[in-house]
PDB file of C-alpha atoms in Angstrom:
ATOM      1  CA  MET A 145     127.963  54.486  53.370  1.00  0.00           C
ATOM      2  CA  LYS A 146     128.331  53.378  56.961  1.00  0.00           C
ATOM      3  CA  SER A 147     128.939  55.884  59.677  1.00  0.00           C
ATOM      4  CA  PRO A 148     132.472  55.712  61.128  1.00  0.00           C
ATOM      5  CA  ALA A 149     130.804  55.193  64.527  1.00  0.00           C
ATOM      6  CA  SER A 150     129.091  52.009  63.311  1.00  0.00           C
ATOM      7  CA  PRO A 151     130.512  48.820  64.864  1.00  0.00           C
ATOM      8  CA  LEU A 152     130.108  47.165  61.465  1.00  0.00           C
ATOM      9  CA  ALA A 153     132.497  49.715  59.951  1.00  0.00           C
ATOM     10  CA  GLU A 154     135.192  48.949  62.539  1.00  0.00           C
ATOM     11  CA  PRO A 155     136.319  45.336  62.017  1.00  0.00           C
ATOM     12  CA  ASP A 156     139.313  45.832  64.311  1.00  0.00           C
ATOM     13  CA  GLY A 157     137.708  48.462  66.511  1.00  0.00           C
ATOM     14  CA  PRO A 158     136.950  48.389  70.221  1.00  0.00           C
ATOM     15  CA  SER A 159     135.453  45.263  71.775  1.00  0.00           C
ATOM     16  CA  ARG A 160     132.563  47.259  73.178  1.00  0.00           C
ATOM     17  CA  SER A 161     130.203  49.516  71.281  1.00  0.00           C
ATOM     18  CA  GLY A 162     127.697  51.586  73.169  1.00  0.00           C
ATOM     19  CA  GLY A 163     128.263  49.460  76.262  1.00  0.00           C
ATOM     20  CA  VAL A 164     127.215  46.248  74.469  1.00  0.00           C
ATOM     21  CA  PRO A 165     129.927  43.574  74.322  1.00  0.00           C
ATOM     22  CA  ARG A 166     130.691  42.246  70.874  1.00  0.00           C
ATOM     23  CA  PRO A 167     130.672  38.495  70.414  1.00  0.00           C
ATOM     24  CA  ASP A 168     133.956  36.710  69.855  1.00  0.00           C
ATOM     25  CA  PRO A 169     134.636  35.945  66.189  1.00  0.00           C
ATOM     26  CA  LEU A 170     133.239  32.653  64.956  1.00  0.00           C
ATOM     27  CA  LEU A 171     136.033  30.114  64.555  1.00  0.00           C
ATOM     28  CA  ALA A 172     136.422  27.410  61.928  1.00  0.00           C
ATOM     29  CA  PRO A 173     137.276  23.847  63.027  1.00  0.00           C
ATOM     30  CA  SER A 174     140.930  24.726  62.296  1.00  0.00           C
ATOM     31  CA  GLY A 175     140.800  27.404  65.005  1.00  0.00           C
ATOM     32  CA  GLU A 176     141.198  30.157  62.422  1.00  0.00           C
ATOM     33  CA  PRO A 177     138.553  32.884  62.098  1.00  0.00           C
ATOM     34  CA  ALA A 178     135.646  31.520  60.047  1.00  0.00           C
ATOM     35  CA  LEU A 179     136.167  34.344  57.568  1.00  0.00           C
ATOM     36  CA  SER A 180     139.299  32.482  56.422  1.00  0.00           C
ATOM     37  CA  ASP A 181     137.027  29.754  54.971  1.00  0.00           C
ATOM     38  CA  TRP A 182     135.495  32.233  52.518  1.00  0.00           C
ATOM     39  CA  SER A 183     136.720  34.356  49.629  1.00  0.00           C
ATOM     40  CA  LEU A 184     134.680  37.311  50.883  1.00  0.00           C
ATOM     41  CA  ASP A 185     136.140  40.813  50.879  1.00  0.00           C
ATOM     42  CA  PRO A 186     137.181  41.335  54.526  1.00  0.00           C
ATOM     43  CA  ALA A 187     136.369  45.051  54.224  1.00  0.00           C
ATOM     44  CA  VAL A 188     132.678  44.252  53.721  1.00  0.00           C
ATOM     45  CA  ARG A 189     130.395  42.775  56.380  1.00  0.00           C
ATOM     46  CA  HIS A 190     128.175  40.215  54.661  1.00  0.00           C
ATOM     47  CA  LEU A 191     125.024  39.739  56.705  1.00  0.00           C
ATOM     48  CA  ASN A 192     122.682  38.095  54.182  1.00  0.00           C
ATOM     49  CA  HIS A 193     123.455  34.503  53.281  1.00  0.00           C
ATOM     50  CA  GLY A 194     119.819  33.565  52.798  1.00  0.00           C
ATOM     51  CA  SER A 195     118.942  35.114  49.458  1.00  0.00           C
ATOM     52  CA  PHE A 196     122.329  34.701  47.870  1.00  0.00           C
ATOM     53  CA  GLY A 197     125.260  33.555  49.881  1.00  0.00           C
ATOM     54  CA  ALA A 198     128.922  33.171  49.195  1.00  0.00           C
ATOM     55  CA  VAL A 199     130.310  29.712  48.552  1.00  0.00           C
ATOM     56  CA  PRO A 200     132.868  28.441  51.112  1.00  0.00           C
ATOM     57  CA  LEU A 201     136.401  27.891  49.770  1.00  0.00           C
ATOM     58  CA  ALA A 202     136.145  24.112  50.267  1.00  0.00           C
ATOM     59  CA  ALA A 203     133.014  24.055  48.096  1.00  0.00           C
ATOM     60  CA  GLN A 204     134.715  26.275  45.496  1.00  0.00           C
ATOM     61  CA  ARG A 205     137.586  23.762  45.295  1.00  0.00           C
ATOM     62  CA  ALA A 206     135.123  20.875  44.871  1.00  0.00           C
ATOM     63  CA  GLN A 207     133.257  22.830  42.178  1.00  0.00           C
ATOM     64  CA  ARG A 208     136.517  23.403  40.273  1.00  0.00           C
ATOM     65  CA  ALA A 209     137.419  19.709  40.551  1.00  0.00           C
ATOM     66  CA  TYR A 210     134.019  18.652  39.169  1.00  0.00           C
ATOM     67  CA  GLN A 211     134.304  21.277  36.424  1.00  0.00           C
ATOM     68  CA  THR A 212     137.692  19.832  35.421  1.00  0.00           C
ATOM     69  CA  ILE A 213     136.275  16.289  35.286  1.00  0.00           C
ATOM     70  CA  MET A 214     133.276  17.467  33.263  1.00  0.00           C
ATOM     71  CA  ASP A 215     135.419  19.464  30.846  1.00  0.00           C
ATOM     72  CA  ALA A 216     137.733  16.486  30.276  1.00  0.00           C
ATOM     73  CA  ASN A 217     134.896  14.249  29.034  1.00  0.00           C
ATOM     74  CA  PRO A 218     131.436  15.883  28.854  1.00  0.00           C
ATOM     75  CA  CYS A 219     129.860  12.784  27.296  1.00  0.00           C
ATOM     76  CA  ALA A 220     130.859  10.582  30.229  1.00  0.00           C
ATOM     77  CA  TRP A 221     129.939  13.318  32.703  1.00  0.00           C
ATOM     78  CA  PHE A 222     126.376  13.736  31.493  1.00  0.00           C
ATOM     79  CA  THR A 223     125.866  10.000  30.957  1.00  0.00           C
ATOM     80  CA  ASP A 224     126.592   9.336  34.632  1.00  0.00           C
ATOM     81  CA  VAL A 225     125.122  12.464  36.253  1.00  0.00           C
ATOM     82  CA  VAL A 226     122.093  10.576  37.624  1.00  0.00           C
ATOM     83  CA  GLY A 227     124.377   8.060  39.322  1.00  0.00           C
ATOM     84  CA  ARG A 228     126.507  10.798  40.906  1.00  0.00           C
ATOM     85  CA  VAL A 229     123.431  12.623  42.200  1.00  0.00           C
ATOM     86  CA  GLY A 230     122.127   9.354  43.678  1.00  0.00           C
ATOM     87  CA  ALA A 231     125.479   8.669  45.344  1.00  0.00           C
ATOM     88  CA  ALA A 232     125.538  12.203  46.794  1.00  0.00           C
ATOM     89  CA  ARG A 233     121.991  11.782  48.095  1.00  0.00           C
ATOM     90  CA  ALA A 234     122.917   8.455  49.737  1.00  0.00           C
ATOM     91  CA  GLU A 235     125.998   9.989  51.363  1.00  0.00           C
ATOM     92  CA  ILE A 236     124.009  12.948  52.693  1.00  0.00           C
ATOM     93  CA  ALA A 237     121.248  10.636  53.961  1.00  0.00           C
ATOM     94  CA  ALA A 238     123.803   8.487  55.805  1.00  0.00           C
ATOM     95  CA  TYR A 239     125.310  11.598  57.402  1.00  0.00           C
ATOM     96  CA  LEU A 240     121.842  12.697  58.543  1.00  0.00           C
ATOM     97  CA  GLY A 241     120.845   9.203  59.684  1.00  0.00           C
ATOM     98  CA  ALA A 242     118.003   9.144  57.164  1.00  0.00           C
ATOM     99  CA  SER A 243     116.934   6.770  54.439  1.00  0.00           C
ATOM    100  CA  PRO A 244     118.117   7.772  50.952  1.00  0.00           C
ATOM    101  CA  ASP A 245     114.557   7.097  49.744  1.00  0.00           C
ATOM    102  CA  ALA A 246     113.298   9.736  52.192  1.00  0.00           C
ATOM    103  CA  THR A 247     116.014  12.256  51.263  1.00  0.00           C
ATOM    104  CA  ALA A 248     115.701  14.805  48.480  1.00  0.00           C
ATOM    105  CA  LEU A 249     118.159  17.303  47.102  1.00  0.00           C
ATOM    106  CA  VAL A 250     116.624  20.705  46.410  1.00  0.00           C
ATOM    107  CA  PRO A 251     118.142  23.750  44.693  1.00  0.00           C
ATOM    108  CA  ASN A 252     117.653  26.063  47.689  1.00  0.00           C
ATOM    109  CA  ALA A 253     115.745  26.565  50.937  1.00  0.00           C
ATOM    110  CA  SER A 254     112.712  28.014  49.136  1.00  0.00           C
ATOM    111  CA  GLY A 255     112.442  24.886  46.995  1.00  0.00           C
ATOM    112  CA  GLY A 256     112.793  22.699  50.070  1.00  0.00           C
ATOM    113  CA  VAL A 257     110.075  24.548  51.942  1.00  0.00           C
ATOM    114  CA  SER A 258     107.785  24.285  48.918  1.00  0.00           C
ATOM    115  CA  VAL A 259     108.298  20.503  48.811  1.00  0.00           C
ATOM    116  CA  VAL A 260     107.427  20.246  52.502  1.00  0.00           C
ATOM    117  CA  TYR A 261     104.341  22.469  52.248  1.00  0.00           C
ATOM    118  CA  ASP A 262     103.142  20.550  49.188  1.00  0.00           C
ATOM    119  CA  SER A 263     103.500  17.250  51.062  1.00  0.00           C
ATOM    120  CA  VAL A 264     101.427  18.355  54.054  1.00  0.00           C
ATOM    121  CA  PRO A 265      97.829  17.107  53.840  1.00  0.00           C
ATOM    122  CA  ALA A 266      95.488  20.087  54.060  1.00  0.00           C
ATOM    123  CA  TRP A 267      92.138  20.026  55.814  1.00  0.00           C
ATOM    124  CA  ARG A 268      89.452  22.651  56.193  1.00  0.00           C
ATOM    125  CA  GLY A 269      90.106  24.950  59.134  1.00  0.00           C
ATOM    126  CA  MET A 270      93.668  23.807  59.830  1.00  0.00           C
ATOM    127  CA  ARG A 271      95.786  26.503  61.450  1.00  0.00           C
ATOM    128  CA  ILE A 272      99.021  27.590  59.834  1.00  0.00           C
ATOM    129  CA  VAL A 273     101.127  29.611  62.247  1.00  0.00           C
ATOM    130  CA  THR A 274     103.936  31.905  61.102  1.00  0.00           C
ATOM    131  CA  THR A 275     105.978  34.631  62.698  1.00  0.00           C
ATOM    132  CA  ASP A 276     105.711  38.259  61.642  1.00  0.00           C
ATOM    133  CA  HIS A 277     109.243  38.268  60.217  1.00  0.00           C
ATOM    134  CA  GLY A 278     109.080  35.323  57.848  1.00  0.00           C
ATOM    135  CA  TYR A 279     111.028  34.970  54.626  1.00  0.00           C
ATOM    136  CA  GLY A 280     108.863  35.787  51.595  1.00  0.00           C
ATOM    137  CA  ALA A 281     108.992  32.370  49.912  1.00  0.00           C
ATOM    138  CA  VAL A 282     108.226  30.636  53.214  1.00  0.00           C
ATOM    139  CA  LEU A 283     105.206  32.856  53.827  1.00  0.00           C
ATOM    140  CA  MET A 284     103.994  32.362  50.242  1.00  0.00           C
ATOM    141  CA  GLY A 285     104.219  28.574  50.723  1.00  0.00           C
ATOM    142  CA  ALA A 286     102.276  28.851  53.962  1.00  0.00           C
ATOM    143  CA  GLY A 287      99.693  30.932  52.088  1.00  0.00           C
ATOM    144  CA  ARG A 288      99.341  28.239  49.400  1.00  0.00           C
ATOM    145  CA  LEU A 289      98.852  25.599  52.085  1.00  0.00           C
ATOM    146  CA  ALA A 290      96.261  27.811  53.802  1.00  0.00           C
ATOM    147  CA  ARG A 291      94.348  28.309  50.552  1.00  0.00           C
ATOM    148  CA  ARG A 292      94.369  24.531  49.929  1.00  0.00           C
ATOM    149  CA  SER A 293      92.886  24.068  53.383  1.00  0.00           C
ATOM    150  CA  GLU A 294      90.377  26.891  52.940  1.00  0.00           C
ATOM    151  CA  THR A 295      91.778  28.532  56.071  1.00  0.00           C
ATOM    152  CA  PRO A 296      90.071  31.862  56.793  1.00  0.00           C
ATOM    153  CA  GLY A 297      92.245  34.920  56.135  1.00  0.00           C
ATOM    154  CA  ALA A 298      94.485  33.170  53.607  1.00  0.00           C
ATOM    155  CA  GLY A 299      94.772  35.988  51.115  1.00  0.00           C
ATOM    156  CA  PRO A 300      97.752  36.709  48.875  1.00  0.00           C
ATOM    157  CA  TRP A 301      99.894  36.703  52.033  1.00  0.00           C
ATOM    158  CA  LEU A 302      99.081  34.637  55.055  1.00  0.00           C
ATOM    159  CA  ARG A 303      98.977  36.878  58.091  1.00  0.00           C
ATOM    160  CA  PRO A 304     100.492  35.577  61.329  1.00  0.00           C
ATOM    161  CA  TRP A 305      98.020  34.218  63.787  1.00  0.00           C
ATOM    162  CA  GLY A 306      98.165  36.136  67.001  1.00  0.00           C
TER     163      GLY A 306
END
């Protein structure tokens, strides 16, 4: 349980805590507090959106709409799923200014990092540099790349170069 003196336990508390100014709340494009774009419990401060994050309300609405379409005709849904994924990839690529052929959809950041590490040509003695506060899956991918390159010190966990 958080201490009552904790700034995280005081969502409407003083603007200064221990002499350190608090940042202004993040605003959504509508000008409303960004928290209004989520279905998160406002009494809880959610700090970790890397391992498992909440889904924004707009995405929840889109998920429900797709669920409704799928439930109405599952045969048509699954027959055309490859086409819909390709269309989504093309739309995302256009937004990013990339070629759809050079754009991939991955299930999460860990999967994306693994794809990138696996696509990097490895050579003996190459240096793989990480920070000392890396995310586990990212460090494991760097370790796999280091082992492929026969980089010294590439044990079960790659240690940051320093």
